[in-house]
mmCIF file of C-alpha atoms in Angstrom:
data_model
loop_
_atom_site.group_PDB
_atom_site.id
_atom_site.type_symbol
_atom_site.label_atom_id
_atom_site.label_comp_id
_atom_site.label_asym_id
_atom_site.label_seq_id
_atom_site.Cartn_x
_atom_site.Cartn_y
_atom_site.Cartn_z
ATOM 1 C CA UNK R 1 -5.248 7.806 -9.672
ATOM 2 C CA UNK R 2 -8.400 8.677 -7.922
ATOM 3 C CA UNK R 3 -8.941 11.615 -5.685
ATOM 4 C CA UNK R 4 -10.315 10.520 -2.399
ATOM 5 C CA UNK R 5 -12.385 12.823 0.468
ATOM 6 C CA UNK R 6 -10.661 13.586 3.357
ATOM 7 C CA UNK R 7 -11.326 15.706 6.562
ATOM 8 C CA UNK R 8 -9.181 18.594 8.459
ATOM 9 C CA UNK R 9 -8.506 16.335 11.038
ATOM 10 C CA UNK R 10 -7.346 13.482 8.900
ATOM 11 C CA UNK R 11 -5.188 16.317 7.350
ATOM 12 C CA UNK R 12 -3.632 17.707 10.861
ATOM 13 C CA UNK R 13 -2.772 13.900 12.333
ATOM 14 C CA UNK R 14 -0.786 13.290 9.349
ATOM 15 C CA UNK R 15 1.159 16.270 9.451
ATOM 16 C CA UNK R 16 1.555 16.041 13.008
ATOM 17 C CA UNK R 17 3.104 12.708 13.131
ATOM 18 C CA UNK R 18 5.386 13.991 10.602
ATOM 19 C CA UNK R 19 8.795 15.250 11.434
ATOM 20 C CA UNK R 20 8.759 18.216 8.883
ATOM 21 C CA UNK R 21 5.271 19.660 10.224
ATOM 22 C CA UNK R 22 6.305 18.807 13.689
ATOM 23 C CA UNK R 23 5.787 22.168 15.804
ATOM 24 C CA UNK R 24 4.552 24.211 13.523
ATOM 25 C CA UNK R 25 1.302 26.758 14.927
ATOM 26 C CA UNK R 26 -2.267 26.511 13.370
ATOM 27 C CA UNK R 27 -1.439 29.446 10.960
ATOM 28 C CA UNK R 28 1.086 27.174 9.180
ATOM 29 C CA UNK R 29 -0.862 24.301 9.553
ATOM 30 C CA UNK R 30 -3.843 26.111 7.612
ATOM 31 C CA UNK R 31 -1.279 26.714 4.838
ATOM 32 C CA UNK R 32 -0.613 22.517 4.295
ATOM 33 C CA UNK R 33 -4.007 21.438 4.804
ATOM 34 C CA UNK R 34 -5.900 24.149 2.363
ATOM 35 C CA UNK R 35 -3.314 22.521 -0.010
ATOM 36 C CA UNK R 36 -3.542 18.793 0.767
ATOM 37 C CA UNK R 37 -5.217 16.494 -1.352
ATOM 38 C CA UNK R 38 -5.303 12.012 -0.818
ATOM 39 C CA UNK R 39 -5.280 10.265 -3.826
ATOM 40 C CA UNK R 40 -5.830 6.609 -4.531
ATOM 41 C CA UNK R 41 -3.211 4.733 -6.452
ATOM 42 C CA UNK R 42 -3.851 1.066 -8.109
ATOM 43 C CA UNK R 43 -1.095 -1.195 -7.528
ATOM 44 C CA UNK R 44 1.869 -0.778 -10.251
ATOM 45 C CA UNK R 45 0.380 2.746 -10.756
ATOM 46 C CA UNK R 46 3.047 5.363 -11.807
ATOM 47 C CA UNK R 47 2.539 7.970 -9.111
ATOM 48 C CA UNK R 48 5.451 9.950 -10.887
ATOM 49 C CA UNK R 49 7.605 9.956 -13.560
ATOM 50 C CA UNK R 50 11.280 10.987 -13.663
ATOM 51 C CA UNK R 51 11.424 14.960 -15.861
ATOM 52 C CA UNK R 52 7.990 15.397 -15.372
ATOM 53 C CA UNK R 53 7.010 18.642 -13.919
ATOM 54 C CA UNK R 54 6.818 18.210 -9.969
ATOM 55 C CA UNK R 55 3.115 18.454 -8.440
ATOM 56 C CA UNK R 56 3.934 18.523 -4.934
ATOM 57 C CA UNK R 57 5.439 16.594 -1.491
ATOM 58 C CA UNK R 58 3.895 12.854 -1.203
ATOM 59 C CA UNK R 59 3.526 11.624 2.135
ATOM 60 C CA UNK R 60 2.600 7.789 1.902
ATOM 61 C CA UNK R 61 -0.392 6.840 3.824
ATOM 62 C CA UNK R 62 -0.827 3.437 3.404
ATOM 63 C CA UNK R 63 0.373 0.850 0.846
ATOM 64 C CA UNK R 64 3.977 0.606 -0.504
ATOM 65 C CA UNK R 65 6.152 1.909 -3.640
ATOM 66 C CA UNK R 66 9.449 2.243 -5.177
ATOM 67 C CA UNK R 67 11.804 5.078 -6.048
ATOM 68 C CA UNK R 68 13.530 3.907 -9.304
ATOM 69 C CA UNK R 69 15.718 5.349 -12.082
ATOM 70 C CA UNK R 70 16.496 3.471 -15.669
ATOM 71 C CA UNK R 71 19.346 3.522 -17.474
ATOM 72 C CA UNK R 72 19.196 4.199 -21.054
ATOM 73 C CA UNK R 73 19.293 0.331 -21.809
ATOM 74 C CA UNK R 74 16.049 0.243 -19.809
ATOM 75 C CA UNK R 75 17.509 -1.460 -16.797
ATOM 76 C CA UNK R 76 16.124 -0.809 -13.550
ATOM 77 C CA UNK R 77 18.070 0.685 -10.402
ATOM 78 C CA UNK R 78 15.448 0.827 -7.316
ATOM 79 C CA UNK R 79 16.560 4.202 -5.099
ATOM 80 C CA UNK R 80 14.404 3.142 -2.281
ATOM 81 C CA UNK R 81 11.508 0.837 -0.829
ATOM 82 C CA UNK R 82 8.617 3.332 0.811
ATOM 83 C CA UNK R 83 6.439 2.025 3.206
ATOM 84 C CA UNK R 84 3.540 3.877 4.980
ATOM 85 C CA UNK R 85 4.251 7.464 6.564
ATOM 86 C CA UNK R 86 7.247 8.029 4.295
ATOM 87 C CA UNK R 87 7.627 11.304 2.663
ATOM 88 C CA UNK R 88 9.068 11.570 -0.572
ATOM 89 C CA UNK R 89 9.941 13.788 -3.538
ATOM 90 C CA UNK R 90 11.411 16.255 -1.218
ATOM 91 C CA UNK R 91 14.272 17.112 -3.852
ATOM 92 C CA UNK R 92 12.615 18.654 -7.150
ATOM 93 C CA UNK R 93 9.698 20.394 -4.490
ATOM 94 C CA UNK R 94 12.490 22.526 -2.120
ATOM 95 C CA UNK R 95 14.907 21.997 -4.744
ATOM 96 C CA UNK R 96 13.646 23.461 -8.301
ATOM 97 C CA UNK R 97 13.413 21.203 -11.612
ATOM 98 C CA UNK R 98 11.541 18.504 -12.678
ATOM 99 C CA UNK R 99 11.087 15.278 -10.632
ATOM 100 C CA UNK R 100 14.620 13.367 -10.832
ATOM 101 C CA UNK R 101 13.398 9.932 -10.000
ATOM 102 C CA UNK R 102 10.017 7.862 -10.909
ATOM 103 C CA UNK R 103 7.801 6.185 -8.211
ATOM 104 C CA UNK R 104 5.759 3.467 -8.631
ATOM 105 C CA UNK R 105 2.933 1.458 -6.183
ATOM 106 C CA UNK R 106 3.860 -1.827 -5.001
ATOM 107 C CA UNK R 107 0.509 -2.625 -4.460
ATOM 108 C CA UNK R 108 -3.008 -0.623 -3.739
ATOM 109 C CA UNK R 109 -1.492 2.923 -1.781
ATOM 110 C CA UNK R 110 -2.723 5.998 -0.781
ATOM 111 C CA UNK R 111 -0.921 9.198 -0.951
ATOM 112 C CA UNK R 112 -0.528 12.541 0.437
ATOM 113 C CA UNK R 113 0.314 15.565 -2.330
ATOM 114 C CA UNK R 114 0.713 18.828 -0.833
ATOM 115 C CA UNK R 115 1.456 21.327 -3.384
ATOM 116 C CA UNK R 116 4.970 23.100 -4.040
ATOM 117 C CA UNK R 117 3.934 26.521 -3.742
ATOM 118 C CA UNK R 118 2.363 25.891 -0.428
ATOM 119 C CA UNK R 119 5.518 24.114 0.527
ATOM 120 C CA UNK R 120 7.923 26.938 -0.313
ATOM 121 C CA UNK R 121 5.750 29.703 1.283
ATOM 122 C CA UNK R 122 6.464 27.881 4.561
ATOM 123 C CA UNK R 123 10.065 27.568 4.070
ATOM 124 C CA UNK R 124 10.187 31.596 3.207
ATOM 125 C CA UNK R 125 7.977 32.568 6.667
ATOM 126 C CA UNK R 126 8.541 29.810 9.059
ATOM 127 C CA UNK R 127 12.460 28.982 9.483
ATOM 128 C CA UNK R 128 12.291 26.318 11.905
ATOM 129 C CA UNK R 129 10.185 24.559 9.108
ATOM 130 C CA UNK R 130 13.358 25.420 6.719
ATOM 131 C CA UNK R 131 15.427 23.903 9.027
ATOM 132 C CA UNK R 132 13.985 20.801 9.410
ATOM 133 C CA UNK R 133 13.909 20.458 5.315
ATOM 134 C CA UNK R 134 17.823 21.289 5.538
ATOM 135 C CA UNK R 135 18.084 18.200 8.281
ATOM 136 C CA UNK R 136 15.850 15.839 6.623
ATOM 137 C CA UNK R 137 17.387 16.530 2.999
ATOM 138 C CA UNK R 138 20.853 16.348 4.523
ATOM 139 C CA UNK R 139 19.461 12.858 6.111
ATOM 140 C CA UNK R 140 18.898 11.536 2.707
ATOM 141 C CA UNK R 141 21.809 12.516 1.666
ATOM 142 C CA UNK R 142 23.966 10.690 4.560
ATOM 143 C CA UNK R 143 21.531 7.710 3.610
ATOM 144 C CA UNK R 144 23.088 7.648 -0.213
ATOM 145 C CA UNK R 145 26.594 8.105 0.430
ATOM 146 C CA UNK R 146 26.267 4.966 2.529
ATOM 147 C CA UNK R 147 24.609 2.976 -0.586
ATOM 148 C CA UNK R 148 27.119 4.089 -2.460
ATOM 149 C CA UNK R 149 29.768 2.979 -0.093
ATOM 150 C CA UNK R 150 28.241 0.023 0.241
ATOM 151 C CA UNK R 151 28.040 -1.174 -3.645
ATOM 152 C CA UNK R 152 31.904 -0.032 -3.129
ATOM 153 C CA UNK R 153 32.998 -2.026 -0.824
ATOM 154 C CA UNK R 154 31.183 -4.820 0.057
ATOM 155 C CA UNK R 155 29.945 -8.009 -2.420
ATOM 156 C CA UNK R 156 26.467 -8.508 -3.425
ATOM 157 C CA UNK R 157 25.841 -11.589 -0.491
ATOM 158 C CA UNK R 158 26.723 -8.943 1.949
ATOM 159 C CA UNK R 159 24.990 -6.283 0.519
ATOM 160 C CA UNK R 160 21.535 -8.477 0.383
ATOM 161 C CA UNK R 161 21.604 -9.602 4.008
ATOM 162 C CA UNK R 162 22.045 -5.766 5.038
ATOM 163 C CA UNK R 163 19.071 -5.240 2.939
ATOM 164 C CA UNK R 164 17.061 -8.065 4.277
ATOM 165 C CA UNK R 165 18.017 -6.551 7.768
ATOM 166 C CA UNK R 166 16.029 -3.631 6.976
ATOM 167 C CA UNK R 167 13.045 -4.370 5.354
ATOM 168 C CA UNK R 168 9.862 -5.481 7.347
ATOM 169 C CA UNK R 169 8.532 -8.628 7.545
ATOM 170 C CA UNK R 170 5.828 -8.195 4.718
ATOM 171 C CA UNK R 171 8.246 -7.343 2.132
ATOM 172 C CA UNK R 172 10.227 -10.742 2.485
ATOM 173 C CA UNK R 173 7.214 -12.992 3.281
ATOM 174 C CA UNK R 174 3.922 -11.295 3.354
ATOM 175 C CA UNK R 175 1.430 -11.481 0.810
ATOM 176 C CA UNK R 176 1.900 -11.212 -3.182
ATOM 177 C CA UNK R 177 1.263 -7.624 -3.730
ATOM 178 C CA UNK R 178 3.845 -6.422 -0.908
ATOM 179 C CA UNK R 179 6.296 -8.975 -1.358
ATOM 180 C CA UNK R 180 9.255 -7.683 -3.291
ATOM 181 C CA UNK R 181 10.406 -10.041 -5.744
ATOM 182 C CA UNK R 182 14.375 -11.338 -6.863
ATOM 183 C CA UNK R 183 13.990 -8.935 -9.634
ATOM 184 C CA UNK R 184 13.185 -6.462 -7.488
ATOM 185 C CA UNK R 185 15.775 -6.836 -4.988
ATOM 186 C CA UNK R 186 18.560 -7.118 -7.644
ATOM 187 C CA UNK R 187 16.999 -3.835 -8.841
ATOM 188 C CA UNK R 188 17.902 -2.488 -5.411
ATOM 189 C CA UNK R 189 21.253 -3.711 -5.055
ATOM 190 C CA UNK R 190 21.925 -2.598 -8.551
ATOM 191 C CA UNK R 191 22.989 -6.304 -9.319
ATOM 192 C CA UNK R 192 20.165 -8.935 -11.872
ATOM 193 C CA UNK R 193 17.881 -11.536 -10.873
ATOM 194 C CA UNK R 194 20.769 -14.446 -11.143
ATOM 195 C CA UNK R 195 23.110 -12.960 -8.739
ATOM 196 C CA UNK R 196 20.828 -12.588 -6.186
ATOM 197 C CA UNK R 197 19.123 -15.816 -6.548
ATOM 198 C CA UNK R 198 23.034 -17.185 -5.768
ATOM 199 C CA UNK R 199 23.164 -14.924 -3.202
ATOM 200 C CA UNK R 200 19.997 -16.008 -0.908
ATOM 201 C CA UNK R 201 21.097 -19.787 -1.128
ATOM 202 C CA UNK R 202 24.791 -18.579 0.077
ATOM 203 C CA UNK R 203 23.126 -16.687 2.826
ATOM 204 C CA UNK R 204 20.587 -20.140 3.317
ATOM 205 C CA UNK R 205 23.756 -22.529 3.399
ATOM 206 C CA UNK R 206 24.856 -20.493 5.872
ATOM 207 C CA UNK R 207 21.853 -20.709 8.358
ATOM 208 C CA UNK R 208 20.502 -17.026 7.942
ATOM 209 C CA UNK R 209 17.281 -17.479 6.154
ATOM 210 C CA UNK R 210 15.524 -19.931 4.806
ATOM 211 C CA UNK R 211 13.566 -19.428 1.205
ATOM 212 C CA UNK R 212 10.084 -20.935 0.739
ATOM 213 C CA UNK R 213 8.091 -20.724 -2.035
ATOM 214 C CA UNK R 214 9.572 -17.649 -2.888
ATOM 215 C CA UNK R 215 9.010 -15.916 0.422
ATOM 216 C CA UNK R 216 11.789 -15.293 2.329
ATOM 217 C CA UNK R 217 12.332 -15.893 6.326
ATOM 218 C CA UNK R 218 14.827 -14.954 8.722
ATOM 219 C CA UNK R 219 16.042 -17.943 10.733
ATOM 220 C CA UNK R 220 19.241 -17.110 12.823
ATOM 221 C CA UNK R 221 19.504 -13.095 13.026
ATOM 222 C CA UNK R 222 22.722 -13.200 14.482
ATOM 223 C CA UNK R 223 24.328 -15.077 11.522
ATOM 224 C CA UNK R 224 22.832 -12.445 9.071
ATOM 225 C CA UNK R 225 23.961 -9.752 11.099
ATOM 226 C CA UNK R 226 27.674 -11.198 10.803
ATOM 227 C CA UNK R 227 27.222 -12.053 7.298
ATOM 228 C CA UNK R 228 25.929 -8.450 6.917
ATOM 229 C CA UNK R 229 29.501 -7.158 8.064
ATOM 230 C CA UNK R 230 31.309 -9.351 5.505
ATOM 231 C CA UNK R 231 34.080 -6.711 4.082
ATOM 232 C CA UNK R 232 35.811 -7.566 0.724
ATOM 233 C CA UNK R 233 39.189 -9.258 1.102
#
């Protein structure tokens, strides 16, 4: 990790393209960006680790990561796929406690930390700021009852071409560093490398993508889209 310069202005157009700083007046605004720091991250850098002491909101400004968790075998369950502007860590800095997850660069990132007391100041004198927290935290929470529901109800095959319906382009076929890998996408769907590997030639038999050289393309999106909506019988 490697603390970068930055400028006030750099500062301000990041927060205000971000939903959570959206309106807020210049007196707020002070408050974030007297507390705002960029920091470098090489890629497959630990940005966080899960019980460690929380240092503050990240706001991903370029590059990518994951959100993962480990089970006490050591297996690997990815939470979530970031990609630039996202804002994470939002939990353990509103929320109290240690950092519940770990986060890790994909490839070469830069991040956003703003720190938690700053944070929680705002929330205490600025409620519209609070309630955008409540709507964005109640957001993620929508977003995880429906991954749960999913690994409920639907099989792996289906699961993967919802997934491949919502990453971008450079994650299925782009370059090494941002490409995510089998392992990786069985770490997402909470499945291993082998199932998944069955799972993209199903989805190839049946016209939706086609796998080269380990990159993976979308062919016919209408056919993934049905294939995506493939219930358990």
């Amino acid at each position: 990790m490697k603390l970068l310069p930055a400028s006030i202005s750099e500062k301000l157009q990041t927060l205000r393209g971000n939903i959570s700083f959206e309106g807020l007046d210049s007196s707020a605004l002070d408050i974030v960006t007297e507390n705002m720091r960029l920091y470098q991250f090489k890629r497959k850098e630990t940005v966080f680790l899960e019980g460690e002491k929380c240092v503050g909101l990240h706001i991903l400004k370029s590059g990518s990561a994951k959100i993962y968790r480990l089970s006490p075998q050591g297996r690997q369950y990815i939470v979530n796929i970031l990609h630039e502007g996202a804002t994470f860590n939002e939990v353990s800095v509103y929320g109290g406690g240690a950092n519940p997850v770990n986060v890790e660069t994909l490839e070469k990132a830069t991040i956003w930390i703003i720190s938690v007391d700053a944070l929680r100041k705002l929330v205490l004198s600025y409620p519209n700021y609070a309630q955008k927290i409540i709507e964005n935290l109640a957001g993620n929470l929508r977003g995880l009852v429906q991954r749960v529901s999913e690994m409920a109800f639907f099989q792996v095959t289906h699961r993967l071409a919802r997934l491949l319906n919502t990453l971008p382009e450079e994650s299925l076929s782009g370059k090494h560093s941002s490409r995510l890998t089998q392992d990786q996408l069985a770490a997402y769907l909470g499945s291993v490398r082998e199932v998944i590997a069955r799972s993209l030639k199903e989805l190839e038999r049946n016209g939706a993508i086609r796998v080269e050289n380990r990159r993976i393309y979308i062919v016919d999106q209408e056919k993934l889209n049905q294939l995506a909506e493939g219930m358990w019988e």
